[in-house]
Amino acid sequence: MTPTGPTAEQWAAAVAAVRSAGTGDEVQLICHVNPDGDALGSMLGFGLGLRRLGYTRLRATFPGDFAVPGPYADLPGSGLLVPAGDAFVSPRLVLVFDVASESRLGDLAGLLAGAPAGVVLDHHASNTGFGGVQLVDPAAAATSVVAEELLRRLGVELDAEIAECLYVALATDTGSFKFDMTTVAVHELAARLIATGIRPGEISRRIFDSKPFGAMRLTGEVLGRAILDPSAAGGRGMVWTYATLADLDRHGQPPYILDTLIDPVRSVAEADVSVVVKEAAAGEWSVSLRSKGAVDVSGVAISQGGGGHRLAAGFTGYGEAAQVVDTVRGLLDRYLI
Ligand code: AMP
Ligand code: MN
Ligand code: MN
């Protein structure tokens, strides 16, 4: 089935929903728990766009700990960020970014459900269809693709600050323009963003190539314990590793440092599937799954209460790390493509 993007009616409804809020009304922007570059970049870029339209009462947040990963802490528009506890209580309009299911909104789900107007901007194939107006395009490389289109339809002109946010979102979700969904349209969007004067090299160094020394030592240790399982996934192979809270502690690193650990793991040529299991709390693991094309890992993730894309997905697992990996291994054959 070819994924279809928002219909003309949905775009029109989204524009109407935004305009239903006056420039003095409270507008709450929300992205997913443990936000990544796309969640924060699309949310803050859109927030800045609303500011350009004259909206004055804007707040942006995400559920859970108010921990913004270091590389994104200085994004333009980060002044809009507030801890979840300081979100508006009864906003007129709620806009949700990069969130595939209500569970990823945590305690903030009620804000969307209770608001007079709400729009969900997303690109996950696993999006459950929650919330008000749906702007979900599974073919979009990042939520920022959807955000830029809605900004354009609202009459916002891109400037360097908005562009930096949207570029960070696009670059992170496409693996720096390496993944399959890096289409002509993605490069055309990147060109429009770069035309505002932003510096891609400088942004990439800040986002991807700037980590504390302790993070390198931690990564070395966690990669050093990776296990290759060539017979998994019908012989296509699986490689996996894990990281505990004690590992983070020992190296004095915050949890977000592990967000990109899947990248070196998935570069292993002998394995189609890669898995990184990261301890989030005692007996609770945040599981990252990637495939090079043999397995629909979103199927595996959804079966465990998570979600994502066909070749990049995740879920929360419980028990021992090795048990969680065993469960994944056992499911791979069922989701061979
Ligand atoms: P990650 O491995 O954390 O980079 O996530 C890969 C993809 O899976 C992203 O599109 C996430 O939105 C999705 N994902 C990760 N964890 C979960 C989860 N617990 N529930 C739903 N979707 C998830
Ligand atoms: Mn995301
Ligand atoms: Mn995304």
mmCIF file of N, CA and C in Angstrom, residues 25-119:
data_model
loop_
_atom_site.group_PDB
_atom_site.id
_atom_site.type_symbol
_atom_site.label_atom_id
_atom_site.label_comp_id
_atom_site.label_asym_id
_atom_site.label_seq_id
_atom_site.Cartn_x
_atom_site.Cartn_y
_atom_site.Cartn_z
ATOM 1 N N ASP A 25 -4.421 34.439 22.097
ATOM 2 C CA ASP A 25 -4.843 33.207 22.787
ATOM 3 C C ASP A 25 -3.642 32.342 23.165
ATOM 4 N N GLU A 26 -3.873 31.468 24.156
ATOM 5 C CA GLU A 26 -2.796 30.556 24.578
ATOM 6 C C GLU A 26 -2.653 29.402 23.597
ATOM 7 N N VAL A 27 -1.442 29.220 23.122
ATOM 8 C CA VAL A 27 -1.159 28.136 22.179
ATOM 9 C C VAL A 27 -0.080 27.242 22.789
ATOM 10 N N GLN A 28 -0.403 25.969 22.945
ATOM 11 C CA GLN A 28 0.549 25.021 23.536
ATOM 12 C C GLN A 28 1.091 24.088 22.466
ATOM 13 N N LEU A 29 2.406 24.032 22.362
ATOM 14 C CA LEU A 29 3.055 23.092 21.450
ATOM 15 C C LEU A 29 3.653 21.959 22.286
ATOM 16 N N ILE A 30 3.504 20.727 21.801
ATOM 17 C CA ILE A 30 3.992 19.560 22.550
ATOM 18 C C ILE A 30 4.691 18.596 21.580
ATOM 19 N N CYS A 31 5.829 18.048 22.005
ATOM 20 C CA CYS A 31 6.450 16.969 21.223
ATOM 21 C C CYS A 31 6.618 15.741 22.110
ATOM 22 N N HIS A 32 7.197 14.681 21.558
ATOM 23 C CA HIS A 32 7.214 13.417 22.302
ATOM 24 C C HIS A 32 8.240 13.380 23.441
ATOM 25 N N VAL A 33 7.972 12.491 24.371
ATOM 26 C CA VAL A 33 8.838 12.237 25.519
ATOM 27 C C VAL A 33 10.253 11.909 25.003
ATOM 28 N N ASN A 34 11.260 12.196 25.788
ATOM 29 C CA ASN A 34 12.656 12.015 25.340
ATOM 30 C C ASN A 34 12.850 12.589 23.942
ATOM 31 N N PRO A 35 12.672 13.884 23.781
ATOM 32 C CA PRO A 35 12.621 14.453 22.433
ATOM 33 C C PRO A 35 13.938 14.313 21.675
ATOM 34 N N ASP A 36 13.808 14.108 20.360
ATOM 35 C CA ASP A 36 14.970 14.027 19.482
ATOM 36 C C ASP A 36 15.012 15.295 18.617
ATOM 37 N N GLY A 37 15.886 15.292 17.624
ATOM 38 C CA GLY A 37 16.060 16.483 16.796
ATOM 39 C C GLY A 37 14.811 16.853 16.019
ATOM 40 N N ASP A 38 14.076 15.843 15.549
ATOM 41 C CA ASP A 38 12.865 16.133 14.778
ATOM 42 C C ASP A 38 11.760 16.671 15.684
ATOM 43 N N ALA A 39 11.600 16.044 16.847
ATOM 44 C CA ALA A 39 10.557 16.484 17.781
ATOM 45 C C ALA A 39 10.780 17.956 18.169
ATOM 46 N N LEU A 40 12.004 18.262 18.627
ATOM 47 C CA LEU A 40 12.290 19.629 19.072
ATOM 48 C C LEU A 40 12.387 20.599 17.910
ATOM 49 N N GLY A 41 13.040 20.179 16.831
ATOM 50 C CA GLY A 41 13.245 21.083 15.698
ATOM 51 C C GLY A 41 11.941 21.460 15.016
ATOM 52 N N SER A 42 11.071 20.478 14.795
ATOM 53 C CA SER A 42 9.805 20.811 14.121
ATOM 54 C C SER A 42 8.926 21.646 15.050
ATOM 55 N N MET A 43 8.925 21.326 16.352
ATOM 56 C CA MET A 43 8.095 22.077 17.303
ATOM 57 C C MET A 43 8.581 23.530 17.439
ATOM 58 N N LEU A 44 9.880 23.709 17.639
ATOM 59 C CA LEU A 44 10.393 25.077 17.844
ATOM 60 C C LEU A 44 10.360 25.883 16.552
ATOM 61 N N GLY A 45 10.639 25.235 15.420
ATOM 62 C CA GLY A 45 10.553 25.941 14.133
ATOM 63 C C GLY A 45 9.133 26.414 13.882
ATOM 64 N N PHE A 46 8.163 25.562 14.199
ATOM 65 C CA PHE A 46 6.766 25.955 14.009
ATOM 66 C C PHE A 46 6.387 27.051 14.995
ATOM 67 N N GLY A 47 6.864 26.929 16.228
ATOM 68 C CA GLY A 47 6.584 27.956 17.236
ATOM 69 C C GLY A 47 7.094 29.320 16.801
ATOM 70 N N LEU A 48 8.313 29.342 16.245
ATOM 71 C CA LEU A 48 8.859 30.616 15.755
ATOM 72 C C LEU A 48 8.010 31.149 14.601
ATOM 73 N N GLY A 49 7.516 30.227 13.761
ATOM 74 C CA GLY A 49 6.642 30.645 12.659
ATOM 75 C C GLY A 49 5.373 31.298 13.185
ATOM 76 N N LEU A 50 4.799 30.724 14.245
ATOM 77 C CA LEU A 50 3.590 31.321 14.839
ATOM 78 C C LEU A 50 3.912 32.699 15.418
ATOM 79 N N ARG A 51 5.102 32.815 15.989
ATOM 80 C CA ARG A 51 5.494 34.120 16.527
ATOM 81 C C ARG A 51 5.548 35.154 15.401
ATOM 82 N N ARG A 52 6.072 34.754 14.261
ATOM 83 C CA ARG A 52 6.141 35.678 13.113
ATOM 84 C C ARG A 52 4.735 36.108 12.686
ATOM 85 N N LEU A 53 3.746 35.233 12.921
ATOM 86 C CA LEU A 53 2.355 35.569 12.573
ATOM 87 C C LEU A 53 1.712 36.465 13.626
ATOM 88 N N GLY A 54 2.436 36.709 14.710
ATOM 89 C CA GLY A 54 1.914 37.631 15.720
ATOM 90 C C GLY A 54 1.432 36.974 16.995
ATOM 91 N N TYR A 55 1.483 35.642 17.056
ATOM 92 C CA TYR A 55 1.044 34.956 18.281
ATOM 93 C C TYR A 55 2.027 35.289 19.409
ATOM 94 N N THR A 56 1.481 35.677 20.550
ATOM 95 C CA THR A 56 2.341 36.142 21.636
ATOM 96 C C THR A 56 2.373 35.177 22.818
ATOM 97 N N ARG A 57 1.367 34.312 22.928
ATOM 98 C CA ARG A 57 1.310 33.438 24.111
ATOM 99 C C ARG A 57 1.563 31.991 23.673
ATOM 100 N N LEU A 58 2.832 31.703 23.511
ATOM 101 C CA LEU A 58 3.264 30.405 23.003
ATOM 102 C C LEU A 58 4.111 29.698 24.046
ATOM 103 N N ARG A 59 3.812 28.434 24.290
ATOM 104 C CA ARG A 59 4.691 27.625 25.128
ATOM 105 C C ARG A 59 4.921 26.287 24.438
ATOM 106 N N ALA A 60 6.134 25.772 24.592
ATOM 107 C CA ALA A 60 6.486 24.484 23.989
ATOM 108 C C ALA A 60 6.991 23.570 25.087
ATOM 109 N N THR A 61 6.594 22.309 25.048
ATOM 110 C CA THR A 61 7.031 21.390 26.097
ATOM 111 C C THR A 61 6.987 19.946 25.627
ATOM 112 N N PHE A 62 7.367 19.038 26.525
ATOM 113 C CA PHE A 62 7.274 17.598 26.280
ATOM 114 C C PHE A 62 7.112 16.910 27.624
ATOM 115 N N PRO A 63 6.533 15.704 27.648
ATOM 116 C CA PRO A 63 6.295 15.042 28.929
ATOM 117 C C PRO A 63 7.591 14.515 29.536
ATOM 118 N N GLY A 64 7.509 14.199 30.820
ATOM 119 C CA GLY A 64 8.655 13.590 31.497
ATOM 120 C C GLY A 64 9.662 14.621 31.968
ATOM 121 N N ASP A 65 10.879 14.125 32.245
ATOM 122 C CA ASP A 65 11.962 15.004 32.724
ATOM 123 C C ASP A 65 12.197 16.126 31.741
ATOM 124 N N PHE A 66 12.408 17.325 32.292
ATOM 125 C CA PHE A 66 12.668 18.472 31.410
ATOM 126 C C PHE A 66 14.164 18.496 31.076
ATOM 127 N N ALA A 67 14.578 17.498 30.299
ATOM 128 C CA ALA A 67 15.986 17.390 29.927
ATOM 129 C C ALA A 67 16.093 17.531 28.410
ATOM 130 N N VAL A 68 16.635 18.665 27.985
ATOM 131 C CA VAL A 68 16.821 18.880 26.547
ATOM 132 C C VAL A 68 18.226 18.387 26.195
ATOM 133 N N PRO A 69 18.319 17.412 25.275
ATOM 134 C CA PRO A 69 19.655 16.923 24.915
ATOM 135 C C PRO A 69 20.580 18.084 24.544
ATOM 136 N N GLY A 70 21.815 18.035 25.047
ATOM 137 C CA GLY A 70 22.783 19.118 24.856
ATOM 138 C C GLY A 70 22.832 19.711 23.460
ATOM 139 N N PRO A 71 22.888 18.869 22.418
ATOM 140 C CA PRO A 71 23.031 19.432 21.064
ATOM 141 C C PRO A 71 21.861 20.330 20.651
ATOM 142 N N TYR A 72 20.704 20.166 21.306
ATOM 143 C CA TYR A 72 19.513 20.933 20.901
ATOM 144 C C TYR A 72 19.199 22.076 21.859
ATOM 145 N N ALA A 73 20.015 22.206 22.897
ATOM 146 C CA ALA A 73 19.679 23.167 23.955
ATOM 147 C C ALA A 73 19.672 24.607 23.445
ATOM 148 N N ASP A 74 20.480 24.891 22.439
ATOM 149 C CA ASP A 74 20.567 26.270 21.952
ATOM 150 C C ASP A 74 19.858 26.484 20.628
ATOM 151 N N LEU A 75 18.924 25.602 20.295
ATOM 152 C CA LEU A 75 18.166 25.818 19.054
ATOM 153 C C LEU A 75 17.446 27.163 19.125
ATOM 154 N N PRO A 76 17.326 27.870 17.988
ATOM 155 C CA PRO A 76 16.491 29.073 18.008
ATOM 156 C C PRO A 76 15.092 28.683 18.507
ATOM 157 N N GLY A 77 14.491 29.557 19.254
ATOM 158 C CA GLY A 77 13.140 29.257 19.756
ATOM 159 C C GLY A 77 13.155 28.478 21.050
ATOM 160 N N SER A 78 14.346 28.122 21.565
ATOM 161 C CA SER A 78 14.359 27.328 22.792
ATOM 162 C C SER A 78 13.827 28.134 23.981
ATOM 163 N N GLY A 79 13.730 29.455 23.816
ATOM 164 C CA GLY A 79 13.104 30.284 24.848
ATOM 165 C C GLY A 79 11.619 29.976 25.023
ATOM 166 N N LEU A 80 11.032 29.281 24.056
ATOM 167 C CA LEU A 80 9.614 28.896 24.171
ATOM 168 C C LEU A 80 9.433 27.697 25.087
ATOM 169 N N LEU A 81 10.548 26.971 25.357
ATOM 170 C CA LEU A 81 10.454 25.716 26.116
ATOM 171 C C LEU A 81 10.168 25.953 27.587
ATOM 172 N N VAL A 82 9.216 25.194 28.109
ATOM 173 C CA VAL A 82 8.932 25.206 29.547
ATOM 174 C C VAL A 82 8.806 23.747 30.013
ATOM 175 N N PRO A 83 9.071 23.464 31.303
ATOM 176 C CA PRO A 83 8.834 22.109 31.809
ATOM 177 C C PRO A 83 7.352 21.755 31.674
ATOM 178 N N ALA A 84 7.062 20.468 31.595
ATOM 179 C CA ALA A 84 5.674 20.018 31.379
ATOM 180 C C ALA A 84 4.725 20.614 32.428
ATOM 181 N N GLY A 85 5.225 20.772 33.654
ATOM 182 C CA GLY A 85 4.391 21.298 34.732
ATOM 183 C C GLY A 85 3.989 22.752 34.525
ATOM 184 N N ASP A 86 4.699 23.455 33.633
ATOM 185 C CA ASP A 86 4.379 24.857 33.362
ATOM 186 C C ASP A 86 3.626 25.045 32.044
ATOM 187 N N ALA A 87 3.130 23.947 31.483
ATOM 188 C CA ALA A 87 2.313 24.065 30.260
ATOM 189 C C ALA A 87 1.039 24.834 30.601
ATOM 190 N N PHE A 88 0.430 25.475 29.588
ATOM 191 C CA PHE A 88 -0.858 26.133 29.804
ATOM 192 C C PHE A 88 -1.856 25.100 30.326
ATOM 193 N N VAL A 89 -2.768 25.538 31.174
ATOM 194 C CA VAL A 89 -3.735 24.610 31.771
ATOM 195 C C VAL A 89 -4.902 24.345 30.817
ATOM 196 N N SER A 90 -5.395 25.397 30.164
ATOM 197 C CA SER A 90 -6.518 25.241 29.206
ATOM 198 C C SER A 90 -6.215 26.014 27.930
ATOM 199 N N PRO A 91 -5.232 25.547 27.152
ATOM 200 C CA PRO A 91 -4.879 26.304 25.936
ATOM 201 C C PRO A 91 -6.006 26.289 24.911
ATOM 202 N N ARG A 92 -6.065 27.352 24.112
ATOM 203 C CA ARG A 92 -7.073 27.461 23.053
ATOM 204 C C ARG A 92 -6.756 26.509 21.904
ATOM 205 N N LEU A 93 -5.445 26.348 21.691
ATOM 206 C CA LEU A 93 -4.967 25.527 20.564
ATOM 207 C C LEU A 93 -3.791 24.679 21.042
ATOM 208 N N VAL A 94 -3.816 23.391 20.668
ATOM 209 C CA VAL A 94 -2.689 22.505 20.982
ATOM 210 C C VAL A 94 -2.149 21.916 19.685
ATOM 211 N N LEU A 95 -0.840 22.012 19.512
ATOM 212 C CA LEU A 95 -0.177 21.469 18.329
ATOM 213 C C LEU A 95 0.811 20.407 18.792
ATOM 214 N N VAL A 96 0.752 19.251 18.161
ATOM 215 C CA VAL A 96 1.546 18.112 18.611
ATOM 216 C C VAL A 96 2.498 17.675 17.493
ATOM 217 N N PHE A 97 3.761 17.424 17.849
ATOM 218 C CA PHE A 97 4.806 17.179 16.853
ATOM 219 C C PHE A 97 5.514 15.843 17.055
ATOM 220 N N ASP A 98 5.554 15.030 15.981
ATOM 221 C CA ASP A 98 6.385 13.818 15.950
ATOM 222 C C ASP A 98 5.922 12.773 16.959
ATOM 223 N N VAL A 99 4.646 12.766 17.255
ATOM 224 C CA VAL A 99 4.083 11.864 18.263
ATOM 225 C C VAL A 99 3.176 10.840 17.567
ATOM 226 N N ALA A 100 3.537 9.556 17.690
ATOM 227 C CA ALA A 100 2.796 8.520 16.965
ATOM 228 C C ALA A 100 1.580 8.007 17.737
ATOM 229 N N SER A 101 1.622 8.145 19.066
ATOM 230 C CA SER A 101 0.495 7.643 19.856
ATOM 231 C C SER A 101 0.358 8.483 21.123
ATOM 232 N N GLU A 102 -0.847 8.462 21.683
ATOM 233 C CA GLU A 102 -1.105 9.277 22.873
ATOM 234 C C GLU A 102 -0.154 8.948 24.018
ATOM 235 N N SER A 103 0.276 7.674 24.081
ATOM 236 C CA SER A 103 1.147 7.268 25.191
ATOM 237 C C SER A 103 2.451 8.076 25.185
ATOM 238 N N ARG A 104 2.870 8.529 23.994
ATOM 239 C CA ARG A 104 4.117 9.305 23.895
ATOM 240 C C ARG A 104 3.916 10.751 24.371
ATOM 241 N N LEU A 105 2.661 11.096 24.728
ATOM 242 C CA LEU A 105 2.361 12.421 25.291
ATOM 243 C C LEU A 105 2.292 12.380 26.809
ATOM 244 N N GLY A 106 2.331 11.169 27.369
ATOM 245 C CA GLY A 106 2.298 11.026 28.825
ATOM 246 C C GLY A 106 1.147 11.808 29.438
ATOM 247 N N ASP A 107 1.463 12.539 30.504
ATOM 248 C CA ASP A 107 0.455 13.305 31.245
ATOM 249 C C ASP A 107 -0.131 14.453 30.436
ATOM 250 N N LEU A 108 0.493 14.791 29.322
ATOM 251 C CA LEU A 108 0.038 15.949 28.540
ATOM 252 C C LEU A 108 -1.063 15.575 27.544
ATOM 253 N N ALA A 109 -1.385 14.284 27.452
ATOM 254 C CA ALA A 109 -2.390 13.848 26.469
ATOM 255 C C ALA A 109 -3.721 14.567 26.691
ATOM 256 N N GLY A 110 -4.059 14.809 27.946
ATOM 257 C CA GLY A 110 -5.322 15.460 28.274
ATOM 258 C C GLY A 110 -5.428 16.876 27.721
ATOM 259 N N LEU A 111 -4.300 17.557 27.591
ATOM 260 C CA LEU A 111 -4.318 18.934 27.060
ATOM 261 C C LEU A 111 -4.827 18.946 25.627
ATOM 262 N N LEU A 112 -4.362 17.974 24.844
ATOM 263 C CA LEU A 112 -4.807 17.886 23.454
ATOM 264 C C LEU A 112 -6.281 17.496 23.412
ATOM 265 N N ALA A 113 -6.617 16.474 24.193
ATOM 266 C CA ALA A 113 -8.002 15.986 24.186
ATOM 267 C C ALA A 113 -8.981 17.086 24.610
ATOM 268 N N GLY A 114 -8.559 17.953 25.536
ATOM 269 C CA GLY A 114 -9.480 18.947 26.083
ATOM 270 C C GLY A 114 -9.492 20.283 25.361
ATOM 271 N N ALA A 115 -8.588 20.479 24.402
ATOM 272 C CA ALA A 115 -8.477 21.802 23.768
ATOM 273 C C ALA A 115 -9.569 22.001 22.709
ATOM 274 N N PRO A 116 -10.057 23.232 22.558
ATOM 275 C CA PRO A 116 -11.057 23.505 21.514
ATOM 276 C C PRO A 116 -10.529 23.187 20.115
ATOM 277 N N ALA A 117 -9.229 23.353 19.906
ATOM 278 C CA ALA A 117 -8.642 23.045 18.598
ATOM 279 C C ALA A 117 -7.315 22.330 18.806
ATOM 280 N N GLY A 118 -7.074 21.300 17.979
ATOM 281 C CA GLY A 118 -5.821 20.555 18.079
ATOM 282 C C GLY A 118 -5.386 20.043 16.724
ATOM 283 N N VAL A 119 -4.085 20.051 16.502
ATOM 284 C CA VAL A 119 -3.538 19.518 15.249
ATOM 285 C C VAL A 119 -2.368 18.606 15.595
#
